[in-house]
GROMACS .gro file of C-alpha atoms in nm:
model
  279
    1MET     CA    1   0.001  -0.005   0.005
    2ARG     CA    2   0.274   0.235   0.088
    3LEU     CA    3   0.457   0.151  -0.242
    4ILE     CA    4   0.132   0.254  -0.439
    5ALA     CA    5   0.104   0.575  -0.236
    6ALA     CA    6   0.465   0.661  -0.301
    7ALA     CA    7   0.435   0.588  -0.671
    8GLY     CA    8   0.122   0.806  -0.683
    9LEU     CA    9   0.321   1.094  -0.525
   10VAL     CA   10   0.595   1.064  -0.775
   11LEU     CA   11   0.347   1.069  -1.048
   12SER     CA   12   0.185   1.383  -0.926
   13LEU     CA   13   0.533   1.549  -0.890
   14ALA     CA   14   0.610   1.465  -1.247
   15LEU     CA   15   0.285   1.610  -1.403
   16PRO     CA   16   0.333   1.928  -1.615
   17ALA     CA   17   0.331   2.257  -1.433
   18ALA     CA   18  -0.004   2.355  -1.569
   19ALA     CA   19  -0.164   2.072  -1.381
   20GLN     CA   20  -0.017   2.157  -1.056
   21ASP     CA   21  -0.250   2.437  -0.950
   22ALA     CA   22   0.025   2.691  -0.926
   23GLN     CA   23   0.224   2.460  -0.693
   24THR     CA   24   0.526   2.643  -0.544
   25LEU     CA   25   0.878   2.520  -0.488
   26ALA     CA   26   0.795   2.500  -0.122
   27ASP     CA   27   0.502   2.272  -0.189
   28ILE     CA   28   0.706   2.043  -0.416
   29LYS     CA   29   0.993   2.029  -0.158
   30GLN     CA   30   0.740   1.924   0.111
   31ASP     CA   31   0.603   1.666  -0.113
   32ILE     CA   32   0.951   1.523  -0.171
   33ALA     CA   33   1.012   1.527   0.190
   34VAL     CA   34   0.690   1.324   0.253
   35LEU     CA   35   0.800   1.080  -0.018
   36LYS     CA   36   1.141   1.044   0.142
   37VAL     CA   37   0.960   0.934   0.468
   38GLU     CA   38   0.758   0.687   0.283
   39LEU     CA   39   1.054   0.532   0.113
   40GLN     CA   40   1.239   0.515   0.456
   41LYS     CA   41   0.939   0.325   0.607
   42LEU     CA   42   0.933   0.084   0.312
   43ASN     CA   43   1.304   0.017   0.351
   44ARG     CA   44   1.277  -0.039   0.733
   45GLU     CA   45   0.985  -0.277   0.685
   46GLN     CA   46   1.155  -0.460   0.417
   47SER     CA   47   1.456  -0.519   0.642
   48THR     CA   48   1.257  -0.601   0.952
   49THR     CA   49   1.266  -0.969   1.071
   50GLY     CA   50   1.002  -1.144   1.268
   51GLY     CA   51   0.649  -0.977   1.233
   52GLY     CA   52   0.731  -0.756   0.957
   53ILE     CA   53   0.552  -0.750   0.609
   54ALA     CA   54   0.617  -1.012   0.361
   55PRO     CA   55   0.941  -0.957   0.153
   56LEU     CA   56   0.894  -0.762  -0.162
   57GLY     CA   57   0.924  -0.955  -0.499
   58GLY     CA   58   1.180  -0.851  -0.752
   59SER     CA   59   0.948  -0.642  -0.957
   60ALA     CA   60   0.821  -0.447  -0.650
   61LEU     CA   61   1.190  -0.398  -0.548
   62ASP     CA   62   1.256  -0.269  -0.893
   63ARG     CA   63   0.961  -0.020  -0.859
   64LEU     CA   64   1.086   0.090  -0.523
   65ASN     CA   65   1.444   0.160  -0.665
   66ALA     CA   66   1.292   0.334  -0.966
   67ILE     CA   67   1.097   0.562  -0.719
   68GLU     CA   68   1.408   0.636  -0.522
   69ALA     CA   69   1.602   0.725  -0.833
   70GLU     CA   70   1.314   0.950  -0.947
   71LEU     CA   71   1.312   1.113  -0.606
   72GLN     CA   72   1.689   1.205  -0.641
   73ARG     CA   73   1.634   1.334  -0.993
   74MET     CA   74   1.348   1.563  -0.888
   75THR     CA   75   1.541   1.687  -0.575
   76SER     CA   76   1.841   1.791  -0.807
   77LYS     CA   77   1.592   1.961  -1.056
   78VAL     CA   78   1.418   2.154  -0.769
   79GLU     CA   79   1.756   2.277  -0.651
   80GLN     CA   80   1.851   2.379  -1.000
   81LEU     CA   81   1.529   2.571  -1.035
   82GLU     CA   82   1.568   2.726  -0.706
   83PHE     CA   83   1.915   2.847  -0.803
   84ARG     CA   84   1.797   2.992  -1.135
   85ILE     CA   85   1.508   3.169  -0.971
   86GLY     CA   86   1.752   3.327  -0.729
   87GLN     CA   87   1.960   3.448  -1.025
   88VAL     CA   88   1.657   3.600  -1.212
   89VAL     CA   89   1.547   3.783  -0.887
   90SER     CA   90   1.883   3.916  -0.817
   91ASP     CA   91   1.959   4.013  -1.185
   92GLY     CA   92   1.623   4.186  -1.226
   93SER     CA   93   1.655   4.371  -0.892
   94ASN     CA   94   2.005   4.490  -0.983
   95ARG     CA   95   1.887   4.622  -1.326
   96ILE     CA   96   1.605   4.820  -1.155
   97GLY     CA   97   1.855   4.952  -0.904
   98ASP     CA   98   2.078   5.065  -1.178
   99LEU     CA   99   1.796   5.238  -1.370
  100ASP     CA  100   1.688   5.421  -1.044
  101PHE     CA  101   2.049   5.529  -0.995
  102ARG     CA  102   2.089   5.652  -1.359
  103LEU     CA  103   1.755   5.844  -1.323
  104CYS     CA  104   1.882   6.011  -1.021
  105GLU     CA  105   2.215   6.106  -1.189
  106LEU     CA  106   2.005   6.302  -1.444
  107GLU     CA  107   1.845   6.521  -1.185
  108THR     CA  108   2.037   6.803  -1.022
  109ASP     CA  109   1.852   6.789  -0.693
  110CYS     CA  110   1.849   6.409  -0.649
  111ASP     CA  111   2.042   6.265  -0.354
  112ILE     CA  112   2.197   5.944  -0.467
  113GLY     CA  113   2.274   5.844  -0.105
  114ALA     CA  114   1.913   5.861  -0.009
  115LEU     CA  115   1.800   5.607  -0.276
  116GLY     CA  116   1.833   5.304  -0.030
  117ASP     CA  117   1.844   4.950  -0.128
  118THR     CA  118   1.627   4.829  -0.423
  119PRO     CA  119   1.371   4.574  -0.301
  120LEU     CA  120   1.369   4.236  -0.458
  121LEU     CA  121   1.134   4.157  -0.734
  122GLY     CA  122   0.824   3.981  -0.629
  123GLY     CA  123   0.775   4.193  -0.321
  124GLY     CA  124   1.087   4.084  -0.140
  125ALA     CA  125   1.018   3.721  -0.176
  126THR     CA  126   1.317   3.481  -0.146
  127ALA     CA  127   1.418   3.263  -0.428
  128GLU     CA  128   1.215   2.986  -0.290
  129GLY     CA  129   0.886   3.169  -0.308
  130ALA     CA  130   0.947   3.404  -0.588
  131ALA     CA  131   0.761   3.365  -0.921
  132ALA     CA  132   0.974   3.287  -1.212
  133THR     CA  133   0.703   3.270  -1.468
  134PRO     CA  134   0.603   3.585  -1.673
  135ALA     CA  135   0.321   3.795  -1.542
  136PRO     CA  136  -0.004   3.679  -1.711
  137ALA     CA  137  -0.119   3.887  -1.999
  138PRO     CA  138  -0.371   4.164  -1.907
  139ALA     CA  139  -0.703   4.162  -2.075
  140PRO     CA  140  -0.714   4.444  -2.325
  141SER     CA  141  -0.934   4.728  -2.205
  142SER     CA  142  -0.969   5.087  -2.280
  143ASP     CA  143  -1.080   5.166  -1.931
  144PRO     CA  144  -0.813   5.083  -1.680
  145SER     CA  145  -1.060   5.088  -1.402
  146ALA     CA  146  -1.278   4.809  -1.561
  147GLY     CA  147  -1.298   4.505  -1.352
  148PHE     CA  148  -1.216   4.653  -1.028
  149SER     CA  149  -1.556   4.802  -0.929
  150GLY     CA  150  -1.597   4.537  -0.659
  151GLN     CA  151  -1.275   4.628  -0.494
  152LEU     CA  152  -1.277   5.011  -0.505
  153ALA     CA  153  -1.358   5.246  -0.235
  154VAL     CA  154  -1.651   5.495  -0.260
  155GLY     CA  155  -1.565   5.761  -0.521
  156GLU     CA  156  -1.238   5.576  -0.611
  157GLU     CA  157  -1.353   5.479  -0.961
  158THR     CA  158  -1.507   5.817  -1.027
  159ASP     CA  159  -1.185   6.005  -0.911
  160PHE     CA  160  -0.970   5.786  -1.142
  161LYS     CA  161  -1.195   5.837  -1.432
  162ALA     CA  162  -1.178   6.217  -1.385
  163ALA     CA  163  -0.808   6.205  -1.394
  164ASP     CA  164  -0.807   5.973  -1.703
  165GLU     CA  165  -1.055   6.203  -1.874
  166ALA     CA  166  -0.842   6.510  -1.814
  167LEU     CA  167  -0.544   6.324  -1.969
  168SER     CA  168  -0.744   6.232  -2.276
  169LEU     CA  169  -0.855   6.580  -2.318
  170GLY     CA  170  -0.492   6.707  -2.314
  171ASP     CA  171  -0.508   6.878  -1.974
  172HIS     CA  172  -0.175   6.745  -1.876
  173ALA     CA  173  -0.126   6.970  -1.575
  174GLY     CA  174  -0.463   6.904  -1.439
  175ALA     CA  175  -0.431   6.527  -1.503
  176ALA     CA  176  -0.090   6.509  -1.321
  177THR     CA  177  -0.253   6.674  -1.025
  178LEU     CA  178  -0.561   6.455  -1.023
  179PHE     CA  179  -0.353   6.129  -1.058
  180GLN     CA  180  -0.112   6.242  -0.778
  181ARG     CA  181  -0.414   6.327  -0.566
  182PHE     CA  182  -0.577   5.997  -0.643
  183ARG     CA  183  -0.272   5.807  -0.521
  184GLU     CA  184  -0.265   6.017  -0.199
  185ASN     CA  185  -0.633   5.957  -0.128
  186TYR     CA  186  -0.639   5.578  -0.211
  187PRO     CA  187  -0.308   5.427  -0.108
  188GLY     CA  188  -0.273   5.064  -0.197
  189SER     CA  189  -0.553   5.094  -0.456
  190PRO     CA  190  -0.571   4.830  -0.735
  191LEU     CA  191  -0.557   5.123  -0.980
  192GLU     CA  192  -0.231   5.268  -0.822
  193ALA     CA  193  -0.008   5.126  -1.100
  194ALA     CA  194  -0.248   5.272  -1.357
  195ALA     CA  195  -0.249   5.603  -1.179
  196LEU     CA  196   0.127   5.609  -1.181
  197VAL     CA  197   0.140   5.547  -1.548
  198GLY     CA  198  -0.121   5.805  -1.611
  199GLU     CA  199   0.069   6.060  -1.409
  200GLY     CA  200   0.376   5.968  -1.600
  201ARG     CA  201   0.199   6.040  -1.921
  202ALA     CA  202   0.069   6.365  -1.799
  203LEU     CA  203   0.418   6.477  -1.682
  204GLU     CA  204   0.563   6.362  -2.020
  205GLY     CA  205   0.296   6.571  -2.186
  206GLN     CA  206   0.440   6.876  -1.993
  207GLY     CA  207   0.791   6.792  -2.111
  208ASP     CA  208   0.904   6.657  -1.778
  209THR     CA  209   1.039   6.329  -1.904
  210ARG     CA  210   1.271   6.255  -1.596
  211GLU     CA  211   0.982   6.261  -1.352
  212ALA     CA  212   0.771   6.074  -1.608
  213ALA     CA  213   1.028   5.792  -1.620
  214ARG     CA  214   1.031   5.790  -1.240
  215ARG     CA  215   0.654   5.719  -1.233
  216TYR     CA  216   0.686   5.442  -1.494
  217LEU     CA  217   0.976   5.281  -1.288
  218SER     CA  218   0.776   5.302  -0.978
  219ALA     CA  219   0.477   5.148  -1.135
  220TYR     CA  220   0.670   4.852  -1.279
  221THR     CA  221   0.891   4.790  -0.975
  222ASN     CA  222   0.623   4.806  -0.720
  223PHE     CA  223   0.333   4.650  -0.929
  224PRO     CA  224   0.494   4.400  -1.165
  225ASP     CA  225   0.174   4.193  -1.194
  226ALA     CA  226  -0.059   4.481  -1.248
  227GLU     CA  227  -0.242   4.531  -1.580
  228ALA     CA  228  -0.053   4.857  -1.633
  229ALA     CA  229   0.294   4.702  -1.574
  230PRO     CA  230   0.369   4.614  -1.954
  231GLU     CA  231   0.277   4.967  -2.047
  232ALA     CA  232   0.492   5.112  -1.760
  233LEU     CA  233   0.800   4.907  -1.873
  234TRP     CA  234   0.756   5.003  -2.230
  235ARG     CA  235   0.725   5.368  -2.149
  236LEU     CA  236   1.023   5.355  -1.915
  237GLY     CA  237   1.242   5.230  -2.202
  238VAL     CA  238   1.107   5.500  -2.438
  239SER     CA  239   1.170   5.763  -2.171
  240LEU     CA  240   1.530   5.643  -2.104
  241ALA     CA  241   1.598   5.680  -2.475
  242ALA     CA  242   1.457   6.028  -2.472
  243LEU     CA  243   1.685   6.120  -2.177
  244GLY     CA  244   1.984   5.990  -2.376
  245SER     CA  245   2.037   5.655  -2.205
  246VAL     CA  246   1.987   5.451  -2.524
  247PRO     CA  247   2.181   5.133  -2.409
  248GLU     CA  248   1.969   5.116  -2.089
  249ALA     CA  249   1.660   5.181  -2.303
  250CYS     CA  250   1.731   4.881  -2.517
  251VAL     CA  251   1.784   4.656  -2.226
  252THR     CA  252   1.460   4.776  -2.062
  253LEU     CA  253   1.259   4.742  -2.399
  254GLY     CA  254   1.407   4.406  -2.454
  255GLU     CA  255   1.260   4.284  -2.122
  256VAL     CA  256   0.891   4.355  -2.229
  257ALA     CA  257   0.859   4.034  -2.450
  258GLY     CA  258   1.024   3.816  -2.186
  259ARG     CA  259   0.809   3.937  -1.894
  260TYR     CA  260   0.489   4.005  -2.056
  261PRO     CA  261   0.458   3.790  -2.368
  262GLY     CA  262   0.130   3.811  -2.554
  263THR     CA  263   0.055   4.173  -2.469
  264ASP     CA  264   0.030   4.456  -2.716
  265TYR     CA  265   0.326   4.608  -2.573
  266VAL     CA  266   0.564   4.347  -2.705
  267GLY     CA  267   0.508   4.480  -3.052
  268ARG     CA  268   0.542   4.844  -2.943
  269ALA     CA  269   0.875   4.755  -2.752
  270GLN     CA  270   1.001   4.581  -3.059
  271SER     CA  271   0.916   4.884  -3.280
  272SER     CA  272   1.082   5.124  -3.040
  273MET     CA  273   1.396   4.901  -3.036
  274ALA     CA  274   1.391   4.910  -3.420
  275GLU     CA  275   1.371   5.292  -3.414
  276LEU     CA  276   1.662   5.303  -3.165
  277GLY     CA  277   1.878   5.057  -3.363
  278CYS     CA  278   1.903   4.825  -3.074
  279SER     CA  279   2.103   4.509  -3.144
   0.00000   0.00000   0.00000
């Protein structure tokens, strides 16, 4: 019976990731630990004399050895994946920190010493819990507030739409003020990333590309899974190019396809890279 249970657990661990219900590395490691315990029990019972279970036949022993070999292989794979995730998180965080530093260098009144450490991608999660898969493609929508009505505070959606309407009418100064006020009045709003992008566009419309780039960077780094994140990353790359940091712009634009495949902004990023002559 334990042999069947152990085999079933190995089979579940070997299924494709799509069938694992977003199983994390921590879950997989826990399953492996359980499987190790079951194998140890089987080995002890097999070697017990007297009142133990009947000796396993040759085919059963072969299955047990195969399960043990598969367990070792999966343990190795999990460790490799954990290492790769750690590298992705570290590399991505370093790139974001470098962008923040370069944006600060472009401002005369920015204190580089006050920037502080860049938080790890994924909200400070360790490599074990961080997500390595790209963010899901957001559903196309002309209204960034669509789909959030059940989560918004009273007046929140109305205030956001007022700011968005001012932007669409070309009132960049008014839109920038309204988006900033929205973020102050509704901290932690599901629309905060979209408000940062909107404020960045409004600032860009006023010719303040540096501050616009800061808003895009903030939207992307703080809300990488938000619907507005692909646009924020694309606009950040375009802004960096406008500020003269073309190599950094090319790297940033190149990240769009890897992090947000299937979104409209992949094509926009590729077009921007072609215009900049990115290699």
